[in-house]
Tab-separated table of C-alpha atoms and ligand atoms in Angstrom:
chain	number	residue	atom	x	y	z
A	1	MET	CA	0.000	0.000	0.000
A	2	ILE	CA	1.239	3.473	-0.847
A	3	GLY	CA	-0.299	6.421	1.001
A	4	LEU	CA	-0.085	10.189	0.795
A	5	GLY	CA	-0.556	12.143	4.040
A	6	ILE	CA	-1.263	15.857	4.301
A	7	GLU	CA	-0.598	17.910	7.440
A	8	SER	CA	-1.796	21.521	7.758
A	9	THR	CA	-3.110	21.938	11.321
A	10	ALA	CA	-1.000	24.962	12.314
A	11	HIS	CA	2.389	26.306	11.190
A	12	THR	CA	3.412	23.409	8.947
A	13	PHE	CA	2.176	22.408	5.506
A	14	SER	CA	3.585	18.989	4.761
A	15	CYS	CA	3.019	16.083	2.391
A	16	ALA	CA	4.531	12.643	2.850
A	17	VAL	CA	4.473	9.317	1.043
A	18	ILE	CA	4.828	6.040	2.935
A	19	GLU	CA	4.889	2.503	1.595
A	20	LYS	CA	3.314	0.002	3.996
A	21	LYS	CA	4.180	-3.691	3.823
A	22	GLY	CA	2.545	-5.705	6.598
A	23	LYS	CA	3.353	-3.930	9.855
A	24	LYS	CA	6.322	-2.120	8.373
A	25	GLY	CA	6.250	1.369	6.931
A	26	LYS	CA	8.941	2.989	4.802
A	27	ILE	CA	8.889	6.772	4.480
A	28	LEU	CA	9.579	7.491	0.800
A	29	SER	CA	9.367	11.278	1.190
A	30	ASP	CA	8.313	13.936	3.688
A	31	VAL	CA	8.360	17.524	2.438
A	32	ARG	CA	7.442	20.562	4.585
A	33	LYS	CA	7.146	24.309	4.459
A	34	ILE	CA	6.800	26.091	7.785
A	35	TYR	CA	5.012	29.412	8.237
A	36	ARG	CA	7.035	31.780	10.411
A	37	PRO	CA	5.242	34.799	11.861
A	38	PRO	CA	7.118	38.083	12.290
A	39	GLU	CA	9.496	38.171	15.296
A	40	GLY	CA	7.687	38.498	18.618
A	41	GLU	CA	4.315	37.455	17.122
A	42	GLY	CA	2.299	34.238	17.295
A	43	ILE	CA	0.658	32.292	14.455
A	44	HIS	CA	-1.972	34.344	12.634
A	45	PRO	CA	-4.463	31.726	11.330
A	46	ARG	CA	-5.295	33.690	8.155
A	47	GLU	CA	-1.641	34.319	7.317
A	48	ALA	CA	-0.707	30.710	8.072
A	49	SER	CA	-3.494	29.420	5.818
A	50	ARG	CA	-2.365	31.793	3.050
A	51	HIS	CA	1.148	30.369	3.441
A	52	HIS	CA	-0.261	26.842	3.135
A	53	ILE	CA	-2.295	27.711	0.029
A	54	GLU	CA	0.734	29.294	-1.645
A	55	ASN	CA	2.981	26.332	-0.839
A	56	SER	CA	0.617	23.384	-1.231
A	57	SER	CA	1.258	22.590	-4.895
A	58	ILE	CA	5.056	22.819	-4.652
A	59	VAL	CA	5.132	20.698	-1.470
A	60	LEU	CA	2.886	18.082	-3.095
A	61	SER	CA	4.872	17.891	-6.336
A	62	ASP	CA	8.241	17.787	-4.503
A	63	CYS	CA	6.886	15.046	-2.259
A	64	LEU	CA	5.757	12.868	-5.196
A	65	ARG	CA	9.004	13.492	-7.090
A	66	GLU	CA	11.174	12.557	-4.080
A	67	ALA	CA	9.131	9.395	-3.573
A	68	LYS	CA	9.535	8.649	-7.310
A	69	ILE	CA	5.809	8.032	-7.769
A	70	THR	CA	2.847	9.706	-9.479
A	71	ILE	CA	-0.598	10.396	-8.044
A	72	LYS	CA	-1.879	7.307	-9.890
A	73	ASP	CA	0.347	5.079	-7.729
A	74	LEU	CA	-1.446	6.181	-4.556
A	75	ASP	CA	-3.746	3.709	-2.778
A	76	LEU	CA	-5.063	6.336	-0.370
A	77	VAL	CA	-4.842	9.926	0.728
A	78	SER	CA	-5.178	11.022	4.353
A	79	TYR	CA	-5.318	14.498	5.846
A	80	ALA	CA	-5.213	15.991	9.332
A	81	ALA	CA	-8.856	16.813	10.096
A	82	GLY	CA	-8.170	18.311	13.540
A	83	PRO	CA	-7.479	19.497	16.118
A	84	GLY	CA	-5.988	22.683	14.728
A	85	LEU	CA	-6.668	26.128	13.315
A	86	GLY	CA	-9.793	26.162	11.115
A	87	PRO	CA	-8.387	28.142	8.157
A	88	CYS	CA	-5.238	25.991	8.129
A	89	LEU	CA	-7.093	22.688	8.447
A	90	ARG	CA	-9.284	23.593	5.489
A	91	VAL	CA	-6.303	23.934	3.148
A	92	GLY	CA	-5.143	20.349	3.750
A	93	ALA	CA	-8.704	19.062	3.515
A	94	VAL	CA	-9.299	20.840	0.191
A	95	VAL	CA	-6.098	19.430	-1.332
A	96	ALA	CA	-6.966	15.914	-0.112
A	97	ARG	CA	-10.581	16.120	-1.342
A	98	SER	CA	-9.507	17.383	-4.763
A	99	LEU	CA	-7.077	14.514	-5.251
A	100	ALA	CA	-9.530	11.946	-3.883
A	101	SER	CA	-12.450	13.035	-6.043
A	102	TYR	CA	-10.535	13.657	-9.292
A	103	TYR	CA	-8.339	10.546	-9.134
A	104	LYS	CA	-10.870	8.339	-7.266
A	105	ILE	CA	-8.529	7.596	-4.361
A	106	PRO	CA	-9.928	6.492	-0.964
A	107	ILE	CA	-9.731	9.351	1.550
A	108	TYR	CA	-9.184	9.226	5.336
A	109	PRO	CA	-9.573	12.057	7.884
A	110	VAL	CA	-6.949	11.591	10.624
A	111	ASN	CA	-6.694	12.967	14.148
A	112	HIS	CA	-3.447	14.946	14.249
A	113	ALA	CA	-2.534	13.927	17.816
A	114	ILE	CA	-3.023	10.225	17.047
A	115	GLY	CA	-0.703	10.824	14.091
A	116	HIS	CA	2.065	11.977	16.443
A	117	ILE	CA	1.659	8.813	18.524
A	118	GLU	CA	1.389	6.287	15.670
A	119	LEU	CA	4.451	7.600	13.831
A	120	GLY	CA	6.361	7.685	17.134
A	121	LYS	CA	5.511	4.020	17.679
A	122	LEU	CA	6.479	3.071	14.128
A	123	LEU	CA	9.849	4.825	14.243
A	124	THR	CA	10.889	3.778	17.764
A	125	GLY	CA	9.423	0.281	17.947
A	126	ALA	CA	7.619	1.065	21.246
A	127	LYS	CA	4.807	-1.480	21.660
A	128	ASN	CA	2.634	-0.516	24.629
A	129	PRO	CA	3.997	2.765	25.954
A	130	LEU	CA	2.883	5.470	28.295
A	131	VAL	CA	2.919	8.382	25.846
A	132	LEU	CA	3.963	11.932	26.653
A	133	LEU	CA	2.622	14.173	23.874
A	134	VAL	CA	4.247	17.593	24.156
A	135	SER	CA	3.689	19.969	21.253
A	136	GLY	CA	2.285	23.377	20.359
A	137	GLY	CA	-1.281	22.112	20.793
A	138	HIS	CA	-0.926	19.378	23.430
A	139	THR	CA	0.559	18.488	26.773
A	140	MET	CA	-0.887	15.093	27.638
A	141	LEU	CA	0.044	11.805	29.262
A	142	LEU	CA	-1.720	8.890	27.607
A	143	ALA	CA	-2.076	5.134	27.786
A	144	PHE	CA	-4.004	2.857	25.444
A	145	LEU	CA	-6.873	0.793	26.858
A	146	ASN	CA	-9.949	-0.804	25.230
A	147	LYS	CA	-9.480	0.728	21.768
A	148	GLN	CA	-8.928	4.287	22.981
A	149	TRP	CA	-6.092	6.450	24.212
A	150	ARG	CA	-6.883	7.417	27.813
A	151	VAL	CA	-5.642	10.641	29.333
A	152	PHE	CA	-3.748	10.244	32.629
A	153	GLY	CA	-2.746	13.858	32.947
A	154	GLU	CA	-2.711	17.069	30.962
A	155	THR	CA	-2.124	20.782	31.201
A	156	LEU	CA	-4.787	22.801	32.962
A	157	ASP	CA	-3.977	25.921	30.928
A	158	ILE	CA	-1.322	26.477	28.245
A	159	THR	CA	0.697	23.664	26.653
A	160	LEU	CA	4.428	23.141	27.117
A	161	GLY	CA	4.974	24.329	23.524
A	162	GLN	CA	2.921	27.471	24.160
A	163	LEU	CA	4.887	28.144	27.341
A	164	LEU	CA	8.160	28.020	25.396
A	165	ASP	CA	6.810	29.928	22.394
A	166	GLN	CA	5.118	32.682	24.396
A	167	PHE	CA	8.193	33.116	26.546
A	168	GLY	CA	10.467	33.103	23.489
A	169	ARG	CA	8.292	35.704	21.758
A	170	SER	CA	8.525	37.969	24.792
A	171	MET	CA	12.312	37.882	24.201
A	172	GLY	CA	11.800	38.781	20.529
A	173	PHE	CA	12.215	35.343	18.894
A	174	ALA	CA	9.894	34.233	16.112
A	175	SER	CA	7.599	31.281	16.884
A	176	PRO	CA	8.271	28.370	17.217
A	177	CYS	CA	11.028	29.258	19.734
A	178	GLY	CA	11.670	26.010	21.681
A	179	LYS	CA	15.008	25.489	19.953
A	180	ASN	CA	16.181	29.068	20.654
A	181	ILE	CA	15.336	28.621	24.336
A	182	GLU	CA	17.126	25.278	24.470
A	183	GLU	CA	20.274	26.842	22.975
A	184	LEU	CA	20.230	29.800	25.388
A	185	ALA	CA	19.563	27.518	28.369
A	186	GLN	CA	22.712	25.536	27.536
A	187	LYS	CA	24.766	28.674	28.284
A	188	SER	CA	23.604	28.864	31.912
A	189	SER	CA	23.487	26.781	35.065
A	190	LYS	CA	22.144	29.476	37.376
A	191	TYR	CA	18.718	28.561	38.699
A	192	PHE	CA	16.159	31.116	39.833
A	193	THR	CA	13.296	29.677	41.867
A	194	LEU	CA	10.062	29.760	39.851
A	195	PRO	CA	6.456	28.602	40.491
A	196	TYR	CA	6.187	24.825	40.302
A	197	SER	CA	2.626	23.651	39.843
A	198	VAL	CA	1.671	19.949	39.622
A	199	LYS	CA	-1.912	19.212	40.635
A	200	GLY	CA	-2.485	15.488	40.869
A	201	ASN	CA	-1.449	14.236	37.446
A	202	ASP	CA	-2.021	17.613	35.799
A	203	VAL	CA	0.322	20.545	35.323
A	204	SER	CA	-0.236	24.286	35.066
A	205	PHE	CA	2.207	26.578	33.289
A	206	SER	CA	0.605	30.033	33.214
A	207	GLY	CA	2.069	31.223	36.554
A	208	LEU	CA	5.475	29.927	35.492
A	209	LEU	CA	5.223	31.911	32.243
A	210	SER	CA	4.501	35.254	33.983
A	211	SER	CA	7.182	34.738	36.628
A	212	THR	CA	9.855	33.790	34.088
A	213	LYS	CA	9.028	36.869	32.019
A	214	SER	CA	9.732	38.973	35.119
A	215	ILE	CA	13.319	37.615	35.415
A	216	ILE	CA	14.314	38.127	31.755
A	217	LYS	CA	15.932	41.440	32.679
A	218	LYS	CA	18.371	39.719	35.069
A	219	ASN	CA	19.857	37.420	32.418
A	220	LYS	CA	18.185	35.807	29.392
A	221	ALA	CA	20.164	32.557	29.518
A	222	ASP	CA	19.479	32.108	33.261
A	223	ALA	CA	15.782	32.729	32.623
A	224	CYS	CA	15.702	30.078	29.853
A	225	PHE	CA	17.629	27.614	32.002
A	226	SER	CA	15.334	28.144	35.003
A	227	LEU	CA	12.222	27.909	32.843
A	228	GLN	CA	13.291	24.597	31.278
A	229	GLU	CA	14.398	23.079	34.593
A	230	THR	CA	11.105	23.978	36.275
A	231	ALA	CA	8.737	23.016	33.458
A	232	PHE	CA	10.548	19.745	32.687
A	233	ALA	CA	10.718	18.809	36.389
A	234	MET	CA	6.928	19.288	36.560
A	235	ILE	CA	6.471	17.060	33.521
A	236	SER	CA	8.856	14.489	35.004
A	237	GLU	CA	6.849	14.334	38.224
A	238	ALA	CA	3.610	13.786	36.281
A	239	VAL	CA	5.301	11.074	34.156
A	240	GLU	CA	6.636	9.386	37.270
A	241	ARG	CA	3.184	9.264	38.846
A	242	ALA	CA	1.654	7.884	35.643
A	243	LEU	CA	4.383	5.221	35.318
A	244	SER	CA	3.734	4.112	38.921
A	245	PHE	CA	0.003	4.041	38.351
A	246	THR	CA	-0.115	2.350	34.945
A	247	ARG	CA	2.995	0.174	35.522
A	248	LYS	CA	3.890	0.670	31.884
A	249	LYS	CA	7.327	-0.599	31.026
A	250	GLU	CA	7.797	1.866	28.153
A	251	LEU	CA	7.686	5.655	27.887
A	252	LEU	CA	7.440	7.332	24.471
A	253	ILE	CA	7.797	11.096	23.987
A	254	VAL	CA	6.278	12.619	20.845
A	255	GLY	CA	5.463	16.164	19.672
A	256	GLY	CA	7.737	19.063	18.745
A	257	VAL	CA	9.068	19.546	22.294
A	258	ALA	CA	10.348	15.945	22.209
A	259	ALA	CA	13.271	17.389	20.215
A	260	ASN	CA	14.574	18.960	23.456
A	261	LYS	CA	17.646	17.111	24.777
A	262	ARG	CA	17.319	18.283	28.383
A	263	LEU	CA	13.750	16.979	28.550
A	264	SER	CA	14.924	13.561	27.315
A	265	GLU	CA	17.782	13.553	29.808
A	266	MET	CA	15.410	14.150	32.730
A	267	LEU	CA	12.876	11.588	31.526
A	268	LYS	CA	15.570	8.966	30.966
A	269	ASP	CA	16.368	9.248	34.681
A	270	VAL	CA	12.694	8.807	35.527
A	271	CYS	CA	12.552	5.664	33.354
A	272	LYS	CA	15.653	4.233	35.026
A	273	ARG	CA	14.004	4.566	38.436
A	274	HIS	CA	10.902	2.750	37.142
A	275	ASN	CA	12.667	0.094	35.098
A	276	SER	CA	10.924	1.366	31.994
A	277	LYS	CA	12.362	1.655	28.507
A	278	PHE	CA	12.736	5.163	27.161
A	279	PHE	CA	11.755	6.030	23.568
A	280	VAL	CA	11.726	9.400	21.858
A	281	ALA	CA	10.529	10.201	18.330
A	282	PRO	CA	13.508	11.017	16.059
A	283	GLN	CA	14.060	14.784	15.937
A	284	ARG	CA	13.049	15.174	12.299
A	285	PHE	CA	9.713	13.451	12.935
A	286	ALA	CA	8.927	14.774	16.442
A	287	GLY	CA	7.127	17.936	15.241
A	288	ASP	CA	4.222	18.166	12.818
A	289	CYS	CA	4.749	16.365	9.507
A	290	GLY	CA	2.853	14.574	6.746
A	291	SER	CA	4.319	11.183	7.727
A	292	GLN	CA	2.271	11.187	10.949
A	293	ILE	CA	-0.928	11.619	8.992
A	294	CYS	CA	0.070	9.251	6.222
A	295	TRP	CA	0.997	6.379	8.547
A	296	THR	CA	-2.211	6.744	10.574
A	297	GLY	CA	-4.253	6.740	7.339
A	298	LEU	CA	-2.475	3.538	6.280
A	299	LEU	CA	-3.268	1.934	9.654
A	300	GLU	CA	-6.923	2.999	9.316
A	301	SER	CA	-7.041	1.388	5.874
A	302	GLN	CA	-6.547	-2.021	7.538
A	303	VAL	CA	-10.095	-1.810	8.889
A	304	LYS	CA	-11.875	0.781	6.736
A	305	SER	CA	-12.096	1.538	3.029
A	306	GLY	CA	-12.090	5.323	3.377
A	307	VAL	CA	-14.965	7.747	3.931
A	308	SER	CA	-17.349	9.473	1.531
A	309	LEU	CA	-16.539	13.050	0.494
A	310	GLU	CA	-19.499	14.250	2.603
A	311	GLU	CA	-17.733	12.832	5.649
A	312	THR	CA	-14.478	14.692	5.032
A	313	PHE	CA	-14.910	17.139	7.896
A	314	VAL	CA	-12.466	19.377	9.702
A	315	THR	CA	-12.863	19.961	13.445
A	316	GLN	CA	-10.855	22.593	15.297
A	317	SER	CA	-11.214	20.852	18.655
A	318	TRP	CA	-11.154	17.086	18.199
A	319	ARG	CA	-9.851	15.366	21.306
A	320	LEU	CA	-7.798	12.263	20.676
A	321	ASP	CA	-9.414	10.424	23.598
A	322	THR	CA	-12.731	10.404	21.709
A	323	VAL	CA	-11.284	8.461	18.759
A	324	LYS	CA	-12.104	4.718	18.593
A	325	ILE	CA	-9.146	2.772	17.248
A	326	ASN	CA	-10.038	-0.508	15.594
A	327	TYR	CA	-6.847	-1.419	13.739
B	401	AMP	P1	4.427	20.566	16.990
B	401	AMP	O1	3.170	21.325	17.313
B	401	AMP	O2	4.369	19.129	17.344
B	401	AMP	O3	4.982	20.811	15.622
B	401	AMP	O4	5.535	21.177	17.987
B	401	AMP	C1	5.890	22.517	17.941
B	401	AMP	C2	6.435	22.918	19.282
B	401	AMP	O5	7.683	22.276	19.535
B	401	AMP	C3	6.707	24.414	19.354
B	401	AMP	O6	6.117	24.910	20.540
B	401	AMP	C4	8.226	24.488	19.412
B	401	AMP	O7	8.705	25.614	20.128
B	401	AMP	C5	8.581	23.205	20.107
B	401	AMP	N1	9.957	22.787	19.873
B	401	AMP	C6	10.574	22.532	18.702
B	401	AMP	N2	11.889	22.224	18.905
B	401	AMP	C7	12.099	22.294	20.257
B	401	AMP	C8	13.233	22.107	21.108
B	401	AMP	N3	14.425	21.768	20.621
B	401	AMP	N4	13.053	22.265	22.435
B	401	AMP	C9	11.843	22.581	22.945
B	401	AMP	N5	10.752	22.790	22.198
B	401	AMP	C10	10.866	22.633	20.865
B	402	MG	MG1	1.472	18.702	16.547
């Protein structure tokens, strides 16, 4: 089976082609263009969707060329139907619908967050992990039970990605800023005490964001270091509780923030204490990309022969714990 996956939930427009043989998937191509707002500003949905419209045909043709296939070789097309920004989601859906209806290819709407998890599992080999999904749109701890991902903990306000991006923007970086903060944090080891807020299995970052903004003036690198240490320690505590509770023997981190080395370092220590194996999505595939959507579409195709065009919805808020997984 050869699938095409289209991602357009937020800043990234991406198309990917994967060939599935049995349980194995080989990524033949994954092409992306990322919308970058002006420095200090967040994603503007209209501008991001304009970026996606302008780049969609070049990303699609580059993706097919790199995979050395034509549209006629495709067995299915899948697209991220949510959660995400409405104007951005619609671009991916329109491209997918056009291909599906003109070339008569089965079409699959995919939940973006499930895409992060499924690709993470494929690329790391994790079988039955506790999943930490940390991205621009999510901060969630999840375990799979009775055909659904169950949430064991999540953020009560902003996500870990939003914390990093909003803090980075207040320093003048352009979103997404996680990498800039990681680089600055590496230049410091001076810790300022900041609000640490874990409530049961949930975390809250908004107080931490305001307090860290107030110490930027002292030293930017120290502020980044202190922010990372505090936020990642909170996440580590929540992971530790969930590992004790679920007794999972694997932890998998997915989502754009999974690219952060300090976060992995701290979570590796947690896993050691719990005798659990540590897995992290490879950096190139941690953040949003077409491969996540493509692979999930291919998995769906094991149990479903696509949906009708009338059913090709987009939903801005589509929680992953409402999705029934039958494959
Ligand atoms: P996603 O929504 O999955 O594409 O993830 C995007 C988020 O990942 C943004 O909030 C980025 O700032 C964040 N991110 C990307 N690279 C890093 C990094 N090296 N460290 C921390 N956060 C990162
Ligand atoms: Mg994402």
